[in-house]
PDB file of C-alpha atoms in Angstrom:
ATOM      1  CA  MET B  19     -47.336  35.979   5.893  1.00 85.00           C
ATOM      2  CA  LYS B  20     -46.433  39.572   6.172  1.00 89.00           C
ATOM      3  CA  ILE B  21     -47.913  42.341   5.740  1.00 91.00           C
ATOM      4  CA  ALA B  22     -47.851  45.147   3.189  1.00 89.00           C
ATOM      5  CA  GLN B  23     -45.934  47.763   4.781  1.00 87.00           C
ATOM      6  CA  GLU B  24     -43.828  45.426   6.722  1.00 89.00           C
ATOM      7  CA  ILE B  25     -42.664  44.529   2.902  1.00 88.00           C
ATOM      8  CA  ARG B  26     -39.250  46.686   2.299  1.00 86.00           C
ATOM      9  CA  ALA B  27     -37.505  46.567  -1.110  1.00 80.00           C
ATOM     10  CA  GLY B  28     -35.144  43.879  -2.548  1.00 79.00           C
ATOM     11  CA  ASN B  29     -38.113  41.390  -0.991  1.00 86.00           C
ATOM     12  CA  VAL B  30     -39.707  38.848  -3.183  1.00 88.00           C
ATOM     13  CA  ILE B  31     -43.685  38.698  -2.767  1.00 91.00           C
ATOM     14  CA  MET B  32     -46.331  36.157  -4.163  1.00 90.00           C
ATOM     15  CA  HIS B  33     -48.427  38.385  -6.655  1.00 88.00           C
ATOM     16  CA  GLY B  34     -51.305  36.297  -8.197  1.00 86.00           C
ATOM     17  CA  LYS B  35     -49.781  33.550  -9.184  1.00 86.00           C
ATOM     18  CA  ASP B  36     -46.041  35.097 -10.415  1.00 85.00           C
ATOM     19  CA  PRO B  37     -43.095  35.691  -7.469  1.00 88.00           C
ATOM     20  CA  MET B  38     -42.331  39.482  -8.000  1.00 89.00           C
ATOM     21  CA  ILE B  39     -39.764  41.419  -6.754  1.00 85.00           C
ATOM     22  CA  VAL B  40     -39.956  44.508  -5.276  1.00 87.00           C
ATOM     23  CA  LEU B  41     -38.500  47.584  -6.765  1.00 85.00           C
ATOM     24  CA  ARG B  42     -39.905  50.596  -4.951  1.00 86.00           C
ATOM     25  CA  THR B  43     -42.702  51.046  -1.879  1.00 90.00           C
ATOM     26  CA  GLU B  44     -44.305  54.425  -0.641  1.00 92.00           C
ATOM     27  CA  TYR B  45     -46.863  54.038   2.700  1.00 91.00           C
ATOM     28  CA  SER B  46     -48.702  57.126   2.532  1.00 91.00           C
ATOM     29  CA  ARG B  47     -51.674  57.550   4.975  1.00 87.00           C
ATOM     30  CA  GLY B  48     -55.569  58.281   3.798  1.00 80.00           C
ATOM     31  CA  GLY B  49     -57.185  61.186   5.549  1.00 78.00           C
ATOM     32  CA  ARG B  50     -59.763  58.419   8.050  1.00 77.00           C
ATOM     33  CA  GLY B  51     -56.387  56.013   8.016  1.00 73.00           C
ATOM     34  CA  ALA B  52     -56.934  53.855   5.569  1.00 84.00           C
ATOM     35  CA  ALA B  53     -53.407  53.477   4.571  1.00 91.00           C
ATOM     36  CA  THR B  54     -52.161  52.495   2.188  1.00 92.00           C
ATOM     37  CA  VAL B  55     -48.772  51.001   0.089  1.00 92.00           C
ATOM     38  CA  ARG B  56     -48.135  51.724  -3.416  1.00 93.00           C
ATOM     39  CA  MET B  57     -45.623  49.531  -5.018  1.00 93.00           C
ATOM     40  CA  LYS B  58     -43.610  49.116  -7.951  1.00 91.00           C
ATOM     41  CA  LEU B  59     -43.399  45.321  -8.727  1.00 91.00           C
ATOM     42  CA  LYS B  60     -40.651  43.375 -11.476  1.00 86.00           C
ATOM     43  CA  GLY B  61     -42.342  39.952 -12.790  1.00 86.00           C
ATOM     44  CA  LEU B  62     -38.941  37.574 -11.601  1.00 81.00           C
ATOM     45  CA  LEU B  63     -39.579  34.900 -14.519  1.00 77.00           C
ATOM     46  CA  GLY B  64     -41.294  37.095 -16.766  1.00 74.00           C
ATOM     47  CA  ASN B  65     -39.485  40.475 -16.079  1.00 74.00           C
ATOM     48  CA  ILE B  66     -42.614  42.583 -16.837  1.00 84.00           C
ATOM     49  CA  GLY B  67     -43.178  45.330 -15.100  1.00 88.00           C
ATOM     50  CA  THR B  68     -46.090  46.383 -13.001  1.00 92.00           C
ATOM     51  CA  GLU B  69     -47.746  49.458 -10.156  1.00 94.00           C
ATOM     52  CA  VAL B  70     -49.986  48.181  -7.060  1.00 93.00           C
ATOM     53  CA  VAL B  71     -51.759  49.654  -4.025  1.00 93.00           C
ATOM     54  CA  PHE B  72     -52.206  47.777  -1.507  1.00 93.00           C
ATOM     55  CA  LYS B  73     -54.164  48.846   1.946  1.00 91.00           C
ATOM     56  CA  ALA B  74     -51.304  48.237   4.607  1.00 89.00           C
ATOM     57  CA  ASP B  75     -52.595  45.399   6.127  1.00 90.00           C
ATOM     58  CA  ASP B  76     -53.333  43.551   3.470  1.00 92.00           C
ATOM     59  CA  LYS B  77     -51.376  39.878   3.490  1.00 92.00           C
ATOM     60  CA  MET B  78     -49.121  38.372   1.672  1.00 90.00           C
ATOM     61  CA  ASP B  79     -46.318  35.726   0.604  1.00 89.00           C
ATOM     62  CA  GLN B  80     -42.829  36.657   0.743  1.00 88.00           C
ATOM     63  CA  ILE B  81     -40.812  34.024  -0.468  1.00 89.00           C
ATOM     64  CA  ILE B  82     -36.675  33.435   0.664  1.00 87.00           C
ATOM     65  CA  LEU B  83     -34.559  32.376  -2.701  1.00 89.00           C
ATOM     66  CA  ASP B  84     -32.170  29.815  -2.585  1.00 93.00           C
ATOM     67  CA  HIS B  85     -28.371  31.524  -3.666  1.00 93.00           C
ATOM     68  CA  LYS B  86     -25.184  29.572  -4.659  1.00 95.00           C
ATOM     69  CA  GLU B  87     -21.664  30.583  -5.365  1.00 96.00           C
ATOM     70  CA  CYS B  88     -20.939  30.384  -8.483  1.00 96.00           C
ATOM     71  CA  THR B  89     -18.577  31.435 -11.527  1.00 96.00           C
ATOM     72  CA  TYR B  90     -18.672  32.613 -14.725  1.00 96.00           C
ATOM     73  CA  SER B  91     -17.764  29.906 -18.108  1.00 95.00           C
ATOM     74  CA  TYR B  92     -19.333  30.606 -20.948  1.00 94.00           C
ATOM     75  CA  PHE B  93     -22.359  32.485 -23.508  1.00 94.00           C
ATOM     76  CA  ALA B  94     -24.474  29.974 -25.554  1.00 92.00           C
ATOM     77  CA  ASP B  95     -26.459  32.062 -26.663  1.00 87.00           C
ATOM     78  CA  PRO B  96     -29.238  32.825 -25.454  1.00 87.00           C
ATOM     79  CA  MET B  97     -28.439  30.897 -22.256  1.00 92.00           C
ATOM     80  CA  TYR B  98     -24.869  32.117 -19.986  1.00 94.00           C
ATOM     81  CA  VAL B  99     -23.506  29.388 -17.822  1.00 95.00           C
ATOM     82  CA  PHE B 100     -22.446  29.507 -14.587  1.00 96.00           C
ATOM     83  CA  MET B 101     -20.565  26.768 -12.692  1.00 96.00           C
ATOM     84  CA  ASP B 102     -20.242  25.804  -8.758  1.00 95.00           C
ATOM     85  CA  ALA B 103     -17.985  23.847  -6.843  1.00 94.00           C
ATOM     86  CA  ASP B 104     -19.573  20.713  -7.857  1.00 95.00           C
ATOM     87  CA  TYR B 105     -18.917  21.100 -11.012  1.00 94.00           C
ATOM     88  CA  ASN B 106     -22.848  21.784 -12.145  1.00 95.00           C
ATOM     89  CA  GLN B 107     -23.536  23.786 -14.597  1.00 95.00           C
ATOM     90  CA  TYR B 108     -26.705  26.498 -14.176  1.00 95.00           C
ATOM     91  CA  GLU B 109     -28.276  28.430 -16.879  1.00 93.00           C
ATOM     92  CA  VAL B 110     -29.478  32.265 -16.570  1.00 89.00           C
ATOM     93  CA  GLU B 111     -31.320  33.630 -19.571  1.00 85.00           C
ATOM     94  CA  ALA B 112     -30.120  36.726 -20.874  1.00 84.00           C
ATOM     95  CA  GLU B 113     -32.827  39.273 -20.682  1.00 78.00           C
ATOM     96  CA  ASN B 114     -32.519  38.264 -16.817  1.00 79.00           C
ATOM     97  CA  MET B 115     -29.220  39.115 -16.671  1.00 81.00           C
ATOM     98  CA  GLY B 116     -30.185  42.624 -16.393  1.00 78.00           C
ATOM     99  CA  ASP B 117     -27.171  45.104 -15.314  1.00 83.00           C
ATOM    100  CA  ALA B 118     -24.652  42.044 -14.885  1.00 87.00           C
ATOM    101  CA  LEU B 119     -24.067  41.638 -18.524  1.00 89.00           C
ATOM    102  CA  ASN B 120     -21.782  45.407 -18.084  1.00 90.00           C
ATOM    103  CA  TYR B 121     -18.931  43.388 -15.519  1.00 93.00           C
ATOM    104  CA  LEU B 122     -19.402  39.686 -16.717  1.00 92.00           C
ATOM    105  CA  GLU B 123     -15.944  38.287 -17.357  1.00 91.00           C
ATOM    106  CA  ASP B 124     -14.533  34.811 -17.320  1.00 93.00           C
ATOM    107  CA  ASN B 125     -14.143  33.140 -14.416  1.00 94.00           C
ATOM    108  CA  MET B 126     -15.724  35.357 -12.187  1.00 94.00           C
ATOM    109  CA  ALA B 127     -17.369  34.958  -9.211  1.00 95.00           C
ATOM    110  CA  VAL B 128     -21.335  35.722  -8.737  1.00 94.00           C
ATOM    111  CA  GLU B 129     -24.232  33.891  -6.494  1.00 94.00           C
ATOM    112  CA  VAL B 130     -26.955  32.296  -8.612  1.00 93.00           C
ATOM    113  CA  VAL B 131     -30.273  32.726  -7.318  1.00 89.00           C
ATOM    114  CA  PHE B 132     -32.510  30.095  -7.538  1.00 91.00           C
ATOM    115  CA  TYR B 133     -36.457  29.898  -7.158  1.00 87.00           C
ATOM    116  CA  GLU B 134     -38.255  26.492  -7.011  1.00 87.00           C
ATOM    117  CA  GLY B 135     -34.831  24.861  -8.360  1.00 88.00           C
ATOM    118  CA  LYS B 136     -34.549  27.346 -11.628  1.00 87.00           C
ATOM    119  CA  ALA B 137     -32.004  29.163 -11.305  1.00 88.00           C
ATOM    120  CA  ILE B 138     -33.469  33.230 -12.373  1.00 84.00           C
ATOM    121  CA  SER B 139     -31.069  35.645 -11.724  1.00 83.00           C
ATOM    122  CA  VAL B 140     -27.317  36.694 -10.971  1.00 88.00           C
ATOM    123  CA  GLU B 141     -26.008  39.290  -8.608  1.00 88.00           C
ATOM    124  CA  LEU B 142     -23.061  40.342  -8.506  1.00 89.00           C
ATOM    125  CA  PRO B 143     -20.472  41.608  -5.925  1.00 91.00           C
ATOM    126  CA  THR B 144     -20.972  45.391  -4.822  1.00 91.00           C
ATOM    127  CA  SER B 145     -17.762  46.349  -6.421  1.00 93.00           C
ATOM    128  CA  VAL B 146     -15.566  44.672  -8.986  1.00 94.00           C
ATOM    129  CA  GLU B 147     -12.215  46.229 -10.560  1.00 94.00           C
ATOM    130  CA  ARG B 148     -11.783  45.762 -14.615  1.00 95.00           C
ATOM    131  CA  GLU B 149      -9.614  47.570 -17.257  1.00 95.00           C
ATOM    132  CA  ILE B 150     -10.273  50.529 -18.695  1.00 95.00           C
ATOM    133  CA  SER B 151      -9.492  50.188 -22.277  1.00 94.00           C
ATOM    134  CA  TRP B 152     -10.674  53.485 -24.195  1.00 93.00           C
ATOM    135  CA  THR B 153     -10.344  56.896 -22.353  1.00 93.00           C
ATOM    136  CA  GLU B 154     -10.058  60.500 -24.063  1.00 89.00           C
ATOM    137  CA  PRO B 155      -6.781  62.516 -22.734  1.00 86.00           C
ATOM    138  CA  ALA B 156      -6.944  64.895 -20.455  1.00 79.00           C
ATOM    139  CA  VAL B 157      -7.250  68.049 -20.730  1.00 74.00           C
ATOM    140  CA  LYS B 158      -5.184  71.183 -19.218  1.00 72.00           C
ATOM    141  CA  GLY B 159      -6.753  73.828 -17.470  1.00 71.00           C
ATOM    142  CA  ASP B 160     -10.313  72.190 -16.824  1.00 63.00           C
ATOM    143  CA  THR B 161      -9.906  71.291 -12.948  1.00 65.00           C
ATOM    144  CA  SER B 162     -12.752  73.789 -11.811  1.00 68.00           C
ATOM    145  CA  GLY B 163     -14.283  70.998  -9.480  1.00 71.00           C
ATOM    146  CA  LYS B 164     -15.571  68.044 -10.108  1.00 79.00           C
ATOM    147  CA  VAL B 165     -14.832  66.825 -13.310  1.00 84.00           C
ATOM    148  CA  LEU B 166     -15.381  63.153 -15.094  1.00 89.00           C
ATOM    149  CA  LYS B 167     -14.778  62.175 -18.407  1.00 91.00           C
ATOM    150  CA  PRO B 168     -16.257  59.090 -20.037  1.00 93.00           C
ATOM    151  CA  ALA B 169     -14.247  55.919 -19.906  1.00 95.00           C
ATOM    152  CA  LYS B 170     -15.006  52.424 -21.390  1.00 95.00           C
ATOM    153  CA  ILE B 171     -14.280  48.984 -20.250  1.00 95.00           C
ATOM    154  CA  ALA B 172     -13.346  46.010 -21.893  1.00 91.00           C
ATOM    155  CA  THR B 173     -17.280  44.409 -21.870  1.00 90.00           C
ATOM    156  CA  GLY B 174     -17.873  48.608 -23.680  1.00 92.00           C
ATOM    157  CA  PHE B 175     -20.022  49.734 -20.803  1.00 93.00           C
ATOM    158  CA  GLU B 176     -19.283  53.364 -19.900  1.00 94.00           C
ATOM    159  CA  VAL B 177     -18.367  54.337 -17.054  1.00 94.00           C
ATOM    160  CA  ALA B 178     -17.955  58.583 -15.740  1.00 94.00           C
ATOM    161  CA  VAL B 179     -14.126  58.404 -14.131  1.00 94.00           C
ATOM    162  CA  PRO B 180     -11.826  61.616 -12.934  1.00 91.00           C
ATOM    163  CA  LEU B 181      -8.935  63.444 -15.272  1.00 88.00           C
ATOM    164  CA  PHE B 182      -6.394  61.405 -13.859  1.00 88.00           C
ATOM    165  CA  VAL B 183      -7.179  58.596 -14.692  1.00 90.00           C
ATOM    166  CA  SER B 184      -5.752  57.240 -18.281  1.00 91.00           C
ATOM    167  CA  GLN B 185      -6.371  53.880 -20.072  1.00 91.00           C
ATOM    168  CA  GLY B 186      -4.910  50.611 -19.199  1.00 93.00           C
ATOM    169  CA  ASP B 187      -5.690  52.470 -15.278  1.00 94.00           C
ATOM    170  CA  ARG B 188      -7.378  49.204 -12.918  1.00 95.00           C
ATOM    171  CA  ILE B 189      -9.783  51.100 -11.368  1.00 96.00           C
ATOM    172  CA  GLU B 190     -12.847  49.816  -8.646  1.00 96.00           C
ATOM    173  CA  ILE B 191     -16.762  50.375  -9.374  1.00 94.00           C
ATOM    174  CA  ASP B 192     -19.396  49.951  -7.652  1.00 92.00           C
ATOM    175  CA  THR B 193     -21.767  46.967  -9.582  1.00 89.00           C
ATOM    176  CA  ARG B 194     -24.959  48.714  -7.807  1.00 83.00           C
ATOM    177  CA  THR B 195     -24.716  52.132  -8.781  1.00 85.00           C
ATOM    178  CA  GLY B 196     -22.267  51.604 -12.072  1.00 89.00           C
ATOM    179  CA  GLU B 197     -20.607  54.564 -10.552  1.00 92.00           C
ATOM    180  CA  TYR B 198     -16.414  54.875 -10.530  1.00 94.00           C
ATOM    181  CA  ARG B 199     -15.027  54.432  -6.502  1.00 94.00           C
ATOM    182  CA  LYS B 200     -11.214  54.679  -6.879  1.00 93.00           C
ATOM    183  CA  ARG B 201      -8.120  53.271  -9.085  1.00 92.00           C
ATOM    184  CA  VAL B 202      -6.410  50.640  -7.869  1.00 89.00           C
TER     185      VAL B 202
END
């Protein structure tokens, strides 16, 4: 059991009967010492978002999720199928994939997250290398400051890249923010 003011973004707690992931916490101290913690939560199983205010000393259960290294195999509508080193297959629903769909490609190594033995979501590496499938050519003379242009990767995801990056180049993308890191 942890008290509400010790919970941080990224932790998973039980709220009611549902496990919820904490997206944001905001600690505030009231007039007569009544401190509160406002948390933005998202359900792990139902993808339902909510915002809740707790007293700073409220106790709650923190859940530790299991993680397993897997590789992406294929898409079987509406499930994405992943396989571990022992050739066990795990299915994750498309609605629980979130931003991972922007970067997913065949045989990509990911971490599958489990809750009570059920695969519920996927965690990507912090950065991935992808090839640019489309971008506009650079305009000569348009170089005052940090100028970015749109570029698409094979999945159709659009990334803002510097002018010197051209079609066919390989770039590194930060999967947490979706931003360009460097040309590879």
